[in-house]
Amino acid sequence: MMTMTLELVETAAFIDGLWIESETTFEVLNPADGTVITRVADLGASETRVAIEAAHRAFPAWAARTAKARGAILRKWSDLMLVHSEALARLMTAEQGKPLAESRGEVAYGAAFIDWFADEAKRAYGHAIPSPMPGKRLVSIKQPVGVCAAIAPWNFPIAMITRKVGPALASGCTVVVKPAAETPLCALAIARLAVEAGVPAGVLNIVTGKDSSAIGKALCDDARVRKLSFTGSTPVGKTLYAQCAGTMKKLSLELGGNAPFIVFDDADLEAAVDGAIASKYRNTGQTCVCANRLLVQSGIHDAFVARLTEKVAAMKVGPGTGEGVTIGPLINAKAMRKVGDLVNEAILAGAYATTGGGDDPYDPERFFSPTVLINVTPEMRLFQEEIFGPVAPVVKFETEQDAIDLANATPFGLASYFYSRDVGRCWRVAEAIEAGMVGINEGLISTVVAPFGGVKDSGLGREGSSEGLNEYLETKYLCFGGVGA
Ligand code: SIN
């Protein structure tokens, strides 16, 4: 075990203000070398119900505080994350694998959700509604939903938790978090900082465990949980959606994507290449908003591919702690197999790797070479499925309408991107693409202040921004009668 070199390591779950040990534990592995970082408490459905009970008990007192009072505690929590940024970033790189510079960026991104919602909840305004009837006065108010469940993924071990917990706690809800089994350490570390900041017992609970289905089902089945927010795959999201029907929960589902990245002939070539790299290779290709299909118009295709290949070939592969590394390991062996299979199938069907194309010599068991594939066609599986690896498939197209048709030829609709210098085209294409988010001449679009989320099979609801706060609030309409004229 390697706990000595890392700070803020907690191995117990956190329920009702207490650190809960368990006789059974599971391993947390470093994806860069397969070593065991530590072992963490392995809880299940019954402990999840204990956490829900704690959150339910804590709710009335937390909701009764003013938004300003809650915000003061949350701001302190966000500050503590920044004070401990380096320790959190090293923990993140150890359990998730991303390059240290990206981990530092994620700590700042994660803390920003807490800080921003701490202020935004002060503006959870209702409405005074002009009454159409004499003698009546109508208003609507906003109230916290109640106990919330947050099921988080491994690819952003802090930010995908704070994006849910920030608005929940700021609006007066209490939360039970289930972090991914691959990355529980960041969740537990920020819980420790939450205690230091003054978050009361029961307001934030972290249930660690390997059996995600049992914990997820316990959260869905319990009527005391009034809202569930999940980030992860579309099949799991659909299961949770169905399981929540019985208790009619409010839902936010941030699911899979298949982002098109369109480069028109009139694009700024260098900007488009840099945007494609930023979007595609962030977190070693393991984000829901990564460019999944590069659609490139015939007039610029060869120049774009040449420049992209040159830059991708120069990327440095290695452990996230290595100097200058931009491509880390994939999360596990299953991910390596999936990416390898998608690439091999495409090559067998006629695609060609201008760089990369397989397991990386740095460590072929855990690292996949940053890859550019040309001659890709829509029939290939990697055009249709989320790759979640450092592979950029390029498809050539002729007309604007072809690009829109190709972009929309998917059940997913999370992020999308395109590069063009024609203002009219920018409006037309942005409106025609079926996606929740569009980057126009920009490859990095995520920010706490903008609504993040998808359409079609990419999910429901929005996170971040005032829309993200609203997901944790109920609107209550009050009708005052007998007021007089
Ligand atoms: C995700 O991959 O789900 C989130 C990425 C982001 O917030 O940019």
Short mmCIF file of C-alpha atoms and ligand atoms in Angstrom, two decimals:
data_model
loop_
_atom_site.label_atom_id
_atom_site.label_comp_id
_atom_site.label_asym_id
_atom_site.label_seq_id
_atom_site.Cartn_x
_atom_site.Cartn_y
_atom_site.Cartn_z
CA MET A 1 0.00 0.00 0.00
CA MET A 2 1.18 3.54 -0.75
CA THR A 3 -0.80 5.79 1.62
CA MET A 4 2.39 7.39 3.10
CA THR A 5 3.09 9.54 0.07
CA LEU A 6 -0.45 10.93 -0.19
CA GLU A 7 -2.24 13.38 2.10
CA LEU A 8 -5.94 13.58 3.04
CA VAL A 9 -6.42 9.83 2.65
CA GLU A 10 -9.56 8.55 4.42
CA THR A 11 -10.54 4.90 4.19
CA ALA A 12 -13.82 4.91 6.15
CA ALA A 13 -17.20 5.97 4.75
CA PHE A 14 -18.80 9.12 6.16
CA ILE A 15 -22.34 8.95 7.56
CA ASP A 16 -24.09 11.28 10.01
CA GLY A 17 -20.85 13.05 10.85
CA LEU A 18 -19.05 9.80 11.71
CA TRP A 19 -16.33 7.88 9.91
CA ILE A 20 -17.74 4.39 9.41
CA GLU A 21 -15.33 1.46 9.15
CA SER A 22 -16.40 -1.83 7.66
CA GLU A 23 -15.15 -5.39 8.05
CA THR A 24 -15.23 -5.73 4.30
CA THR A 25 -13.14 -3.36 2.21
CA PHE A 26 -12.22 -2.96 -1.45
CA GLU A 27 -9.00 -1.99 -3.19
CA VAL A 28 -8.41 1.41 -4.75
CA LEU A 29 -5.88 1.01 -7.55
CA ASN A 30 -3.50 3.42 -9.22
CA PRO A 31 -4.38 3.05 -12.93
CA ALA A 32 -0.87 4.12 -13.95
CA ASP A 33 0.82 1.04 -12.48
CA GLY A 34 -1.87 -1.21 -10.99
CA THR A 35 -0.57 -0.82 -7.42
CA VAL A 36 -3.00 -0.77 -4.51
CA ILE A 37 -3.22 2.76 -3.04
CA THR A 38 -5.31 1.66 -0.07
CA ARG A 39 -8.52 -0.20 0.86
CA VAL A 40 -11.83 1.54 1.54
CA ALA A 41 -14.97 0.53 3.49
CA ASP A 42 -17.30 -1.58 1.35
CA LEU A 43 -20.87 -0.64 2.30
CA GLY A 44 -24.17 -1.78 0.82
CA ALA A 45 -27.91 -1.21 0.83
CA SER A 46 -28.46 -1.29 4.60
CA GLU A 47 -25.77 1.32 5.30
CA THR A 48 -27.22 3.41 2.48
CA ARG A 49 -30.54 3.45 4.31
CA VAL A 50 -28.75 4.57 7.48
CA ALA A 51 -27.24 7.45 5.48
CA ILE A 52 -30.66 8.37 4.07
CA GLU A 53 -32.08 8.39 7.61
CA ALA A 54 -29.26 10.70 8.74
CA ALA A 55 -29.84 13.05 5.80
CA HIS A 56 -33.59 13.01 6.49
CA ARG A 57 -33.04 13.94 10.16
CA ALA A 58 -30.59 16.70 9.28
CA PHE A 59 -32.79 18.27 6.60
CA PRO A 60 -35.22 20.48 8.61
CA ALA A 61 -32.49 22.31 10.54
CA TRP A 62 -30.25 22.78 7.48
CA ALA A 63 -33.15 23.99 5.32
CA ALA A 64 -34.19 26.42 8.08
CA ARG A 65 -30.86 28.25 7.97
CA THR A 66 -30.70 31.28 5.75
CA ALA A 67 -29.06 30.95 2.34
CA LYS A 68 -26.47 33.41 3.60
CA ALA A 69 -25.59 31.21 6.58
CA ARG A 70 -25.33 28.08 4.44
CA GLY A 71 -23.32 30.03 1.88
CA ALA A 72 -20.77 31.11 4.48
CA ILE A 73 -20.04 27.47 5.37
CA LEU A 74 -19.89 26.46 1.72
CA ARG A 75 -17.51 29.27 0.84
CA LYS A 76 -15.21 28.11 3.62
CA TRP A 77 -15.38 24.58 2.21
CA SER A 78 -14.48 25.82 -1.26
CA ASP A 79 -11.57 27.84 0.20
CA LEU A 80 -10.28 24.76 2.02
CA MET A 81 -10.29 22.80 -1.24
CA LEU A 82 -8.11 25.49 -2.77
CA VAL A 83 -5.80 25.59 0.26
CA HIS A 84 -5.37 21.81 -0.12
CA SER A 85 -5.34 21.92 -3.91
CA GLU A 86 -1.98 20.19 -4.35
CA ALA A 87 -2.83 17.33 -1.95
CA LEU A 88 -6.23 16.82 -3.64
CA ALA A 89 -4.68 16.94 -7.11
CA ARG A 90 -2.08 14.31 -6.19
CA LEU A 91 -4.78 12.10 -4.70
CA MET A 92 -6.82 12.50 -7.88
CA THR A 93 -3.93 11.62 -10.18
CA ALA A 94 -3.16 8.60 -7.98
CA GLU A 95 -6.66 7.10 -8.13
CA GLN A 96 -7.90 8.41 -11.48
CA GLY A 97 -4.72 8.73 -13.55
CA LYS A 98 -5.16 12.14 -15.19
CA PRO A 99 -2.08 14.34 -15.68
CA LEU A 100 -1.33 16.44 -12.60
CA ALA A 101 -1.96 19.74 -14.39
CA GLU A 102 -5.47 18.52 -15.26
CA SER A 103 -6.03 17.36 -11.67
CA ARG A 104 -5.06 20.81 -10.40
CA GLY A 105 -7.52 22.28 -12.90
CA GLU A 106 -10.25 19.94 -11.72
CA VAL A 107 -9.75 20.88 -8.06
CA ALA A 108 -10.26 24.54 -9.01
CA TYR A 109 -13.26 23.61 -11.21
CA GLY A 110 -14.73 21.50 -8.38
CA ALA A 111 -14.24 24.18 -5.73
CA ALA A 112 -15.83 26.75 -8.04
CA PHE A 113 -19.15 24.86 -8.02
CA ILE A 114 -19.31 25.12 -4.23
CA ASP A 115 -18.30 28.79 -4.22
CA TRP A 116 -20.65 29.83 -7.02
CA PHE A 117 -23.75 28.07 -5.67
CA ALA A 118 -23.03 29.46 -2.18
CA ASP A 119 -23.86 32.86 -3.69
CA GLU A 120 -26.45 31.83 -6.24
CA ALA A 121 -28.76 30.26 -3.61
CA LYS A 122 -29.24 33.74 -2.15
CA ARG A 123 -31.02 34.56 -5.41
CA ALA A 124 -33.53 31.66 -5.37
CA TYR A 125 -36.34 34.08 -6.16
CA GLY A 126 -40.00 33.26 -6.49
CA HIS A 127 -42.51 35.49 -8.29
CA ALA A 128 -45.27 37.89 -7.41
CA ILE A 129 -47.95 37.07 -9.99
CA PRO A 130 -50.47 39.78 -10.97
CA SER A 131 -53.83 38.35 -9.94
CA PRO A 132 -56.62 38.13 -12.56
CA MET A 133 -59.16 37.91 -9.69
CA PRO A 134 -60.05 40.71 -7.25
CA GLY A 135 -59.44 39.84 -3.61
CA LYS A 136 -56.69 37.34 -4.32
CA ARG A 137 -52.92 37.72 -4.23
CA LEU A 138 -50.68 35.16 -5.91
CA VAL A 139 -47.03 34.37 -5.33
CA SER A 140 -44.65 31.48 -5.93
CA ILE A 141 -41.78 30.59 -3.62
CA LYS A 142 -38.81 28.22 -3.97
CA GLN A 143 -38.12 25.55 -1.38
CA PRO A 144 -35.41 22.87 -1.14
CA VAL A 145 -36.46 19.50 -2.56
CA GLY A 146 -35.35 17.49 0.51
CA VAL A 147 -32.92 14.59 0.74
CA CYS A 148 -30.95 14.18 -2.51
CA ALA A 149 -28.89 11.30 -3.86
CA ALA A 150 -25.79 12.00 -5.95
CA ILE A 151 -24.21 9.13 -7.89
CA ALA A 152 -20.88 10.25 -9.30
CA PRO A 153 -18.53 8.89 -11.99
CA TRP A 154 -14.78 8.16 -11.84
CA ASN A 155 -13.66 10.51 -14.63
CA PHE A 156 -14.03 13.72 -12.56
CA PRO A 157 -13.77 12.48 -8.96
CA ILE A 158 -14.30 15.93 -7.38
CA ALA A 159 -16.06 18.19 -9.88
CA MET A 160 -18.91 15.78 -10.67
CA ILE A 161 -19.62 15.56 -6.92
CA THR A 162 -19.45 19.28 -6.20
CA ARG A 163 -21.56 20.08 -9.28
CA LYS A 164 -24.38 18.18 -7.52
CA VAL A 165 -23.59 18.79 -3.84
CA GLY A 166 -22.95 22.54 -4.31
CA PRO A 167 -26.46 23.45 -5.48
CA ALA A 168 -28.06 20.85 -3.20
CA LEU A 169 -26.48 22.11 0.01
CA ALA A 170 -26.71 25.76 -0.99
CA SER A 171 -30.45 25.47 -1.56
CA GLY A 172 -31.03 23.71 1.79
CA CYS A 173 -31.12 20.05 0.73
CA THR A 174 -29.11 17.30 2.41
CA VAL A 175 -27.23 14.70 0.38
CA VAL A 176 -26.14 11.07 0.20
CA VAL A 177 -23.23 10.72 -2.24
CA LYS A 178 -22.18 7.44 -3.84
CA PRO A 179 -18.73 8.02 -5.38
CA ALA A 180 -17.44 5.65 -8.06
CA ALA A 181 -15.71 2.58 -6.63
CA GLU A 182 -12.62 3.45 -8.72
CA THR A 183 -12.25 6.92 -7.12
CA PRO A 184 -13.64 7.10 -3.56
CA LEU A 185 -10.57 8.84 -2.06
CA CYS A 186 -11.22 12.31 -3.48
CA ALA A 187 -14.84 12.15 -2.26
CA LEU A 188 -13.75 11.21 1.25
CA ALA A 189 -11.01 13.86 1.26
CA ILE A 190 -13.44 16.64 0.40
CA ALA A 191 -15.88 15.30 3.02
CA ARG A 192 -13.12 15.76 5.60
CA LEU A 193 -12.71 19.36 4.46
CA ALA A 194 -16.49 19.82 4.64
CA VAL A 195 -16.38 18.86 8.33
CA GLU A 196 -13.56 21.36 8.88
CA ALA A 197 -15.66 24.04 7.15
CA GLY A 198 -18.59 23.41 9.51
CA VAL A 199 -21.04 21.34 7.43
CA PRO A 200 -23.23 19.77 10.15
CA ALA A 201 -23.60 16.02 10.76
CA GLY A 202 -26.00 14.30 8.36
CA VAL A 203 -26.02 17.13 5.79
CA LEU A 204 -23.37 15.42 3.64
CA ASN A 205 -22.95 11.63 3.68
CA ILE A 206 -20.57 9.54 1.58
CA VAL A 207 -21.43 5.89 1.03
CA THR A 208 -18.48 3.99 -0.44
CA GLY A 209 -19.00 0.53 -1.89
CA LYS A 210 -18.32 -1.83 -4.77
CA ASP A 211 -21.94 -2.89 -5.25
CA SER A 212 -23.16 0.20 -7.09
CA SER A 213 -26.40 -1.51 -8.21
CA ALA A 214 -27.45 -2.35 -4.63
CA ILE A 215 -26.59 1.13 -3.34
CA GLY A 216 -28.26 2.78 -6.35
CA LYS A 217 -31.42 0.70 -5.89
CA ALA A 218 -31.60 1.55 -2.17
CA LEU A 219 -31.39 5.24 -3.10
CA CYS A 220 -34.05 4.92 -5.81
CA ASP A 221 -36.49 2.84 -3.75
CA ASP A 222 -36.48 5.09 -0.68
CA ALA A 223 -39.33 7.60 -0.71
CA ARG A 224 -37.41 9.92 1.64
CA VAL A 225 -34.98 10.61 -1.22
CA ARG A 226 -36.77 13.27 -3.27
CA LYS A 227 -34.19 13.83 -5.99
CA LEU A 228 -31.53 11.76 -7.70
CA SER A 229 -28.69 13.15 -9.79
CA PHE A 230 -26.53 10.74 -11.76
CA THR A 231 -23.57 11.18 -14.07
CA GLY A 232 -22.55 8.06 -15.98
CA SER A 233 -23.52 5.75 -18.79
CA THR A 234 -26.85 5.86 -20.64
CA PRO A 235 -27.81 2.22 -19.85
CA VAL A 236 -27.30 2.78 -16.10
CA GLY A 237 -29.11 6.13 -16.33
CA LYS A 238 -32.11 4.41 -17.93
CA THR A 239 -32.19 1.79 -15.16
CA LEU A 240 -32.12 4.50 -12.48
CA TYR A 241 -34.83 6.45 -14.36
CA ALA A 242 -37.08 3.37 -14.26
CA GLN A 243 -36.25 2.61 -10.62
CA CYS A 244 -37.10 6.17 -9.56
CA ALA A 245 -40.59 5.99 -11.09
CA GLY A 246 -42.00 4.20 -8.03
CA THR A 247 -41.22 7.14 -5.74
CA MET A 248 -41.66 9.84 -8.41
CA LYS A 249 -38.31 11.54 -7.77
CA LYS A 250 -37.01 14.63 -9.43
CA LEU A 251 -34.16 13.53 -11.70
CA SER A 252 -31.01 14.90 -13.29
CA LEU A 253 -29.28 12.46 -15.62
CA GLU A 254 -26.01 13.45 -17.28
CA LEU A 255 -25.35 10.50 -19.55
CA GLY A 256 -23.22 9.42 -22.49
CA GLY A 257 -22.33 11.56 -25.48
CA ASN A 258 -21.11 11.15 -29.04
CA ALA A 259 -19.92 14.68 -29.72
CA PRO A 260 -19.43 15.76 -33.33
CA PHE A 261 -16.55 18.18 -33.95
CA ILE A 262 -17.13 19.79 -37.35
CA VAL A 263 -14.42 21.66 -39.25
CA PHE A 264 -15.70 23.64 -42.23
CA ASP A 265 -13.50 24.72 -45.14
CA ASP A 266 -13.62 28.34 -43.91
CA ALA A 267 -12.32 27.50 -40.42
CA ASP A 268 -9.15 28.92 -38.90
CA LEU A 269 -7.01 25.78 -39.30
CA GLU A 270 -4.69 26.26 -36.31
CA ALA A 271 -7.57 27.18 -34.00
CA ALA A 272 -9.55 24.13 -35.17
CA VAL A 273 -6.61 21.77 -34.60
CA ASP A 274 -5.96 23.20 -31.12
CA GLY A 275 -9.67 23.03 -30.27
CA ALA A 276 -9.87 19.43 -31.45
CA ILE A 277 -6.89 18.48 -29.29
CA ALA A 278 -8.29 20.28 -26.24
CA SER A 279 -11.67 18.64 -26.65
CA LYS A 280 -10.58 15.17 -27.73
CA TYR A 281 -7.58 14.41 -25.52
CA ARG A 282 -8.67 16.07 -22.25
CA ASN A 283 -8.56 13.46 -19.47
CA THR A 284 -7.06 11.03 -22.02
CA GLY A 285 -10.32 11.11 -23.97
CA GLN A 286 -12.37 10.06 -20.94
CA THR A 287 -14.99 12.81 -20.70
CA CYS A 288 -18.63 12.78 -21.79
CA VAL A 289 -18.02 15.96 -23.78
CA CYS A 290 -14.89 14.78 -25.62
CA ALA A 291 -15.08 15.16 -29.40
CA ASN A 292 -16.00 11.64 -30.50
CA ARG A 293 -16.22 12.18 -34.28
CA LEU A 294 -14.20 14.73 -36.21
CA LEU A 295 -16.22 15.70 -39.31
CA VAL A 296 -13.95 17.59 -41.69
CA GLN A 297 -14.97 19.26 -44.97
CA SER A 298 -13.13 18.00 -48.06
CA GLY A 299 -11.35 21.30 -48.87
CA ILE A 300 -9.53 21.50 -45.52
CA HIS A 301 -9.40 17.76 -44.75
CA ASP A 302 -5.82 16.95 -45.75
CA ALA A 303 -4.28 20.07 -44.17
CA PHE A 304 -6.26 19.51 -40.96
CA VAL A 305 -5.27 15.85 -40.72
CA ALA A 306 -1.59 16.64 -41.36
CA ARG A 307 -1.43 19.31 -38.65
CA LEU A 308 -3.50 17.28 -36.17
CA THR A 309 -1.30 14.23 -36.72
CA GLU A 310 1.85 16.26 -36.19
CA LYS A 311 0.61 17.65 -32.87
CA VAL A 312 -0.90 14.39 -31.58
CA ALA A 313 2.27 12.45 -32.42
CA ALA A 314 4.19 14.90 -30.18
CA MET A 315 2.01 14.25 -27.11
CA LYS A 316 3.77 12.72 -24.14
CA VAL A 317 2.36 9.49 -22.72
CA GLY A 318 3.08 8.43 -19.14
CA PRO A 319 1.92 8.46 -15.53
CA GLY A 320 0.04 11.63 -14.61
CA THR A 321 2.81 12.67 -12.22
CA GLY A 322 5.43 12.65 -15.03
CA GLU A 323 6.89 15.97 -16.21
CA GLY A 324 5.15 17.21 -19.37
CA VAL A 325 2.78 14.22 -19.61
CA THR A 326 -0.49 15.00 -21.41
CA ILE A 327 -1.82 11.46 -21.92
CA GLY A 328 -2.24 9.27 -18.84
CA PRO A 329 -3.43 5.69 -18.43
CA LEU A 330 -6.97 4.52 -19.17
CA ILE A 331 -8.96 3.79 -16.03
CA ASN A 332 -8.78 -0.03 -16.22
CA ALA A 333 -8.26 -3.13 -18.36
CA LYS A 334 -11.90 -3.13 -19.53
CA ALA A 335 -11.46 0.38 -20.93
CA MET A 336 -8.23 -0.66 -22.67
CA ARG A 337 -10.05 -3.61 -24.30
CA LYS A 338 -12.99 -1.47 -25.42
CA VAL A 339 -10.83 1.23 -27.03
CA GLY A 340 -8.56 -1.40 -28.63
CA ASP A 341 -11.53 -3.31 -30.06
CA LEU A 342 -13.12 -0.16 -31.52
CA VAL A 343 -9.87 0.87 -33.21
CA ASN A 344 -9.04 -2.63 -34.50
CA GLU A 345 -12.53 -3.08 -35.96
CA ALA A 346 -12.28 0.30 -37.71
CA ILE A 347 -8.84 -0.50 -39.15
CA LEU A 348 -10.08 -3.88 -40.40
CA ALA A 349 -12.99 -2.06 -42.08
CA GLY A 350 -10.65 0.35 -43.93
CA ALA A 351 -9.67 3.12 -41.49
CA TYR A 352 -6.01 4.15 -41.31
CA ALA A 353 -4.05 5.42 -38.28
CA THR A 354 -1.93 8.44 -39.22
CA THR A 355 -0.45 8.25 -35.71
CA GLY A 356 -0.92 5.82 -32.80
CA GLY A 357 -3.45 3.06 -33.44
CA GLY A 358 -2.89 0.72 -30.50
CA ASP A 359 -1.53 0.04 -27.03
CA ASP A 360 1.28 2.41 -26.14
CA PRO A 361 4.86 1.16 -25.77
CA TYR A 362 5.13 3.07 -22.46
CA ASP A 363 3.00 0.26 -20.91
CA PRO A 364 0.78 -1.61 -23.36
CA GLU A 365 -1.38 -2.98 -20.56
CA ARG A 366 -2.56 0.42 -19.27
CA PHE A 367 -1.81 3.13 -21.83
CA PHE A 368 -3.33 3.65 -25.29
CA SER A 369 -1.38 5.73 -27.80
CA PRO A 370 -2.98 9.04 -28.81
CA THR A 371 -4.45 8.16 -32.18
CA VAL A 372 -5.78 9.84 -35.30
CA LEU A 373 -7.81 7.63 -37.67
CA ILE A 374 -8.78 8.66 -41.19
CA ASN A 375 -11.08 7.04 -43.80
CA VAL A 376 -13.64 6.50 -41.02
CA THR A 377 -17.23 5.86 -42.10
CA PRO A 378 -20.56 6.17 -40.22
CA GLU A 379 -21.01 2.39 -40.35
CA MET A 380 -18.03 1.86 -38.03
CA ARG A 381 -18.83 1.19 -34.37
CA LEU A 382 -16.53 3.97 -33.14
CA PHE A 383 -18.62 6.49 -35.09
CA GLN A 384 -21.71 5.31 -33.21
CA GLU A 385 -20.38 4.66 -29.70
CA GLU A 386 -18.67 6.82 -27.11
CA ILE A 387 -14.97 5.86 -27.39
CA PHE A 388 -13.79 7.16 -23.98
CA GLY A 389 -10.16 6.99 -25.05
CA PRO A 390 -7.53 9.11 -26.87
CA VAL A 391 -8.72 8.27 -30.39
CA ALA A 392 -9.83 10.86 -32.96
CA PRO A 393 -11.78 9.32 -35.89
CA VAL A 394 -11.93 11.66 -38.90
CA VAL A 395 -14.82 11.54 -41.39
CA LYS A 396 -14.70 13.58 -44.62
CA PHE A 397 -17.85 15.44 -45.74
CA GLU A 398 -18.85 17.74 -48.65
CA THR A 399 -21.71 20.12 -47.75
CA GLU A 400 -23.06 21.94 -44.70
CA GLN A 401 -26.18 19.77 -44.79
CA ASP A 402 -24.04 16.60 -44.91
CA ALA A 403 -22.26 17.79 -41.75
CA ILE A 404 -25.53 18.45 -39.93
CA ASP A 405 -26.95 15.08 -40.99
CA LEU A 406 -23.81 13.25 -39.85
CA ALA A 407 -23.72 15.19 -36.57
CA ASN A 408 -27.33 14.26 -35.79
CA ALA A 409 -27.04 10.61 -36.86
CA THR A 410 -26.85 9.41 -33.26
CA PRO A 411 -29.24 8.84 -30.36
CA PHE A 412 -26.97 11.02 -28.20
CA GLY A 413 -27.02 14.80 -27.88
CA LEU A 414 -24.68 16.12 -25.20
CA ALA A 415 -21.86 18.35 -26.50
CA SER A 416 -21.08 19.38 -30.08
CA TYR A 417 -18.48 21.65 -31.66
CA PHE A 418 -17.85 23.33 -34.97
CA TYR A 419 -15.33 25.72 -36.53
CA SER A 420 -16.33 28.27 -39.16
CA ARG A 421 -15.75 31.98 -39.77
CA ASP A 422 -19.09 32.53 -41.50
CA VAL A 423 -21.52 34.21 -39.06
CA GLY A 424 -24.62 33.02 -40.89
CA ARG A 425 -23.37 29.45 -40.92
CA CYS A 426 -22.53 29.68 -37.22
CA TRP A 427 -26.15 30.50 -36.38
CA ARG A 428 -27.62 27.95 -38.81
CA VAL A 429 -25.47 25.05 -37.66
CA ALA A 430 -25.76 25.89 -33.93
CA GLU A 431 -29.54 25.83 -34.26
CA ALA A 432 -29.64 22.65 -36.35
CA ILE A 433 -27.44 20.44 -34.18
CA GLU A 434 -29.37 18.23 -31.77
CA ALA A 435 -27.29 18.73 -28.62
CA GLY A 436 -27.54 20.41 -25.24
CA MET A 437 -24.27 22.30 -25.73
CA VAL A 438 -22.49 23.76 -28.76
CA GLY A 439 -18.91 25.04 -28.87
CA ILE A 440 -18.53 27.50 -31.75
CA ASN A 441 -14.87 28.01 -32.60
CA GLU A 442 -14.15 26.63 -29.13
CA GLY A 443 -13.19 23.16 -27.89
CA LEU A 444 -13.51 23.69 -24.13
CA ILE A 445 -16.99 24.75 -23.06
CA SER A 446 -17.43 23.59 -19.45
CA THR A 447 -17.83 26.29 -16.80
CA VAL A 448 -19.75 26.55 -13.56
CA VAL A 449 -21.83 29.50 -14.81
CA ALA A 450 -23.29 27.82 -17.92
CA PRO A 451 -25.98 25.11 -18.12
CA PHE A 452 -24.38 21.69 -18.71
CA GLY A 453 -26.54 18.82 -19.96
CA GLY A 454 -27.89 16.93 -22.93
CA VAL A 455 -30.89 15.98 -25.02
CA LYS A 456 -32.10 12.64 -26.41
CA ASP A 457 -30.23 9.67 -24.85
CA SER A 458 -27.73 12.03 -23.21
CA GLY A 459 -30.06 12.76 -20.34
CA LEU A 460 -32.31 15.12 -18.46
CA GLY A 461 -31.84 18.39 -16.63
CA ARG A 462 -28.96 20.85 -16.42
CA GLU A 463 -26.08 21.21 -13.99
CA GLY A 464 -24.20 24.40 -13.18
CA SER A 465 -25.69 27.89 -13.63
CA SER A 466 -28.98 29.10 -12.15
CA GLU A 467 -30.67 26.22 -14.01
CA GLY A 468 -28.55 23.82 -11.97
CA LEU A 469 -29.78 25.41 -8.75
CA ASN A 470 -33.40 25.11 -9.85
CA GLU A 471 -33.00 21.32 -10.11
CA TYR A 472 -32.73 21.23 -6.28
CA LEU A 473 -35.72 23.51 -5.65
CA GLU A 474 -39.46 22.96 -5.80
CA THR A 475 -41.77 25.78 -6.82
CA LYS A 476 -44.68 26.28 -4.44
CA TYR A 477 -47.61 28.45 -5.48
CA LEU A 478 -49.40 30.42 -2.72
CA CYS A 479 -52.85 31.87 -3.30
CA PHE A 480 -53.98 34.39 -0.67
CA GLY A 481 -57.74 34.81 -0.66
CA GLY A 482 -60.00 37.24 1.19
CA VAL A 483 -57.55 40.09 0.76
CA GLY A 484 -60.22 42.61 -0.19
CA ALA A 485 -60.42 44.69 -3.31
C1 SIN B 1 -18.17 14.79 -17.89
O1 SIN B 1 -17.37 14.20 -18.58
O2 SIN B 1 -19.20 14.23 -17.50
C2 SIN B 1 -18.00 16.22 -17.44
C3 SIN B 1 -17.01 16.98 -18.16
C4 SIN B 1 -17.02 18.45 -17.83
O3 SIN B 1 -17.60 18.91 -16.84
O4 SIN B 1 -16.42 19.17 -18.60
#
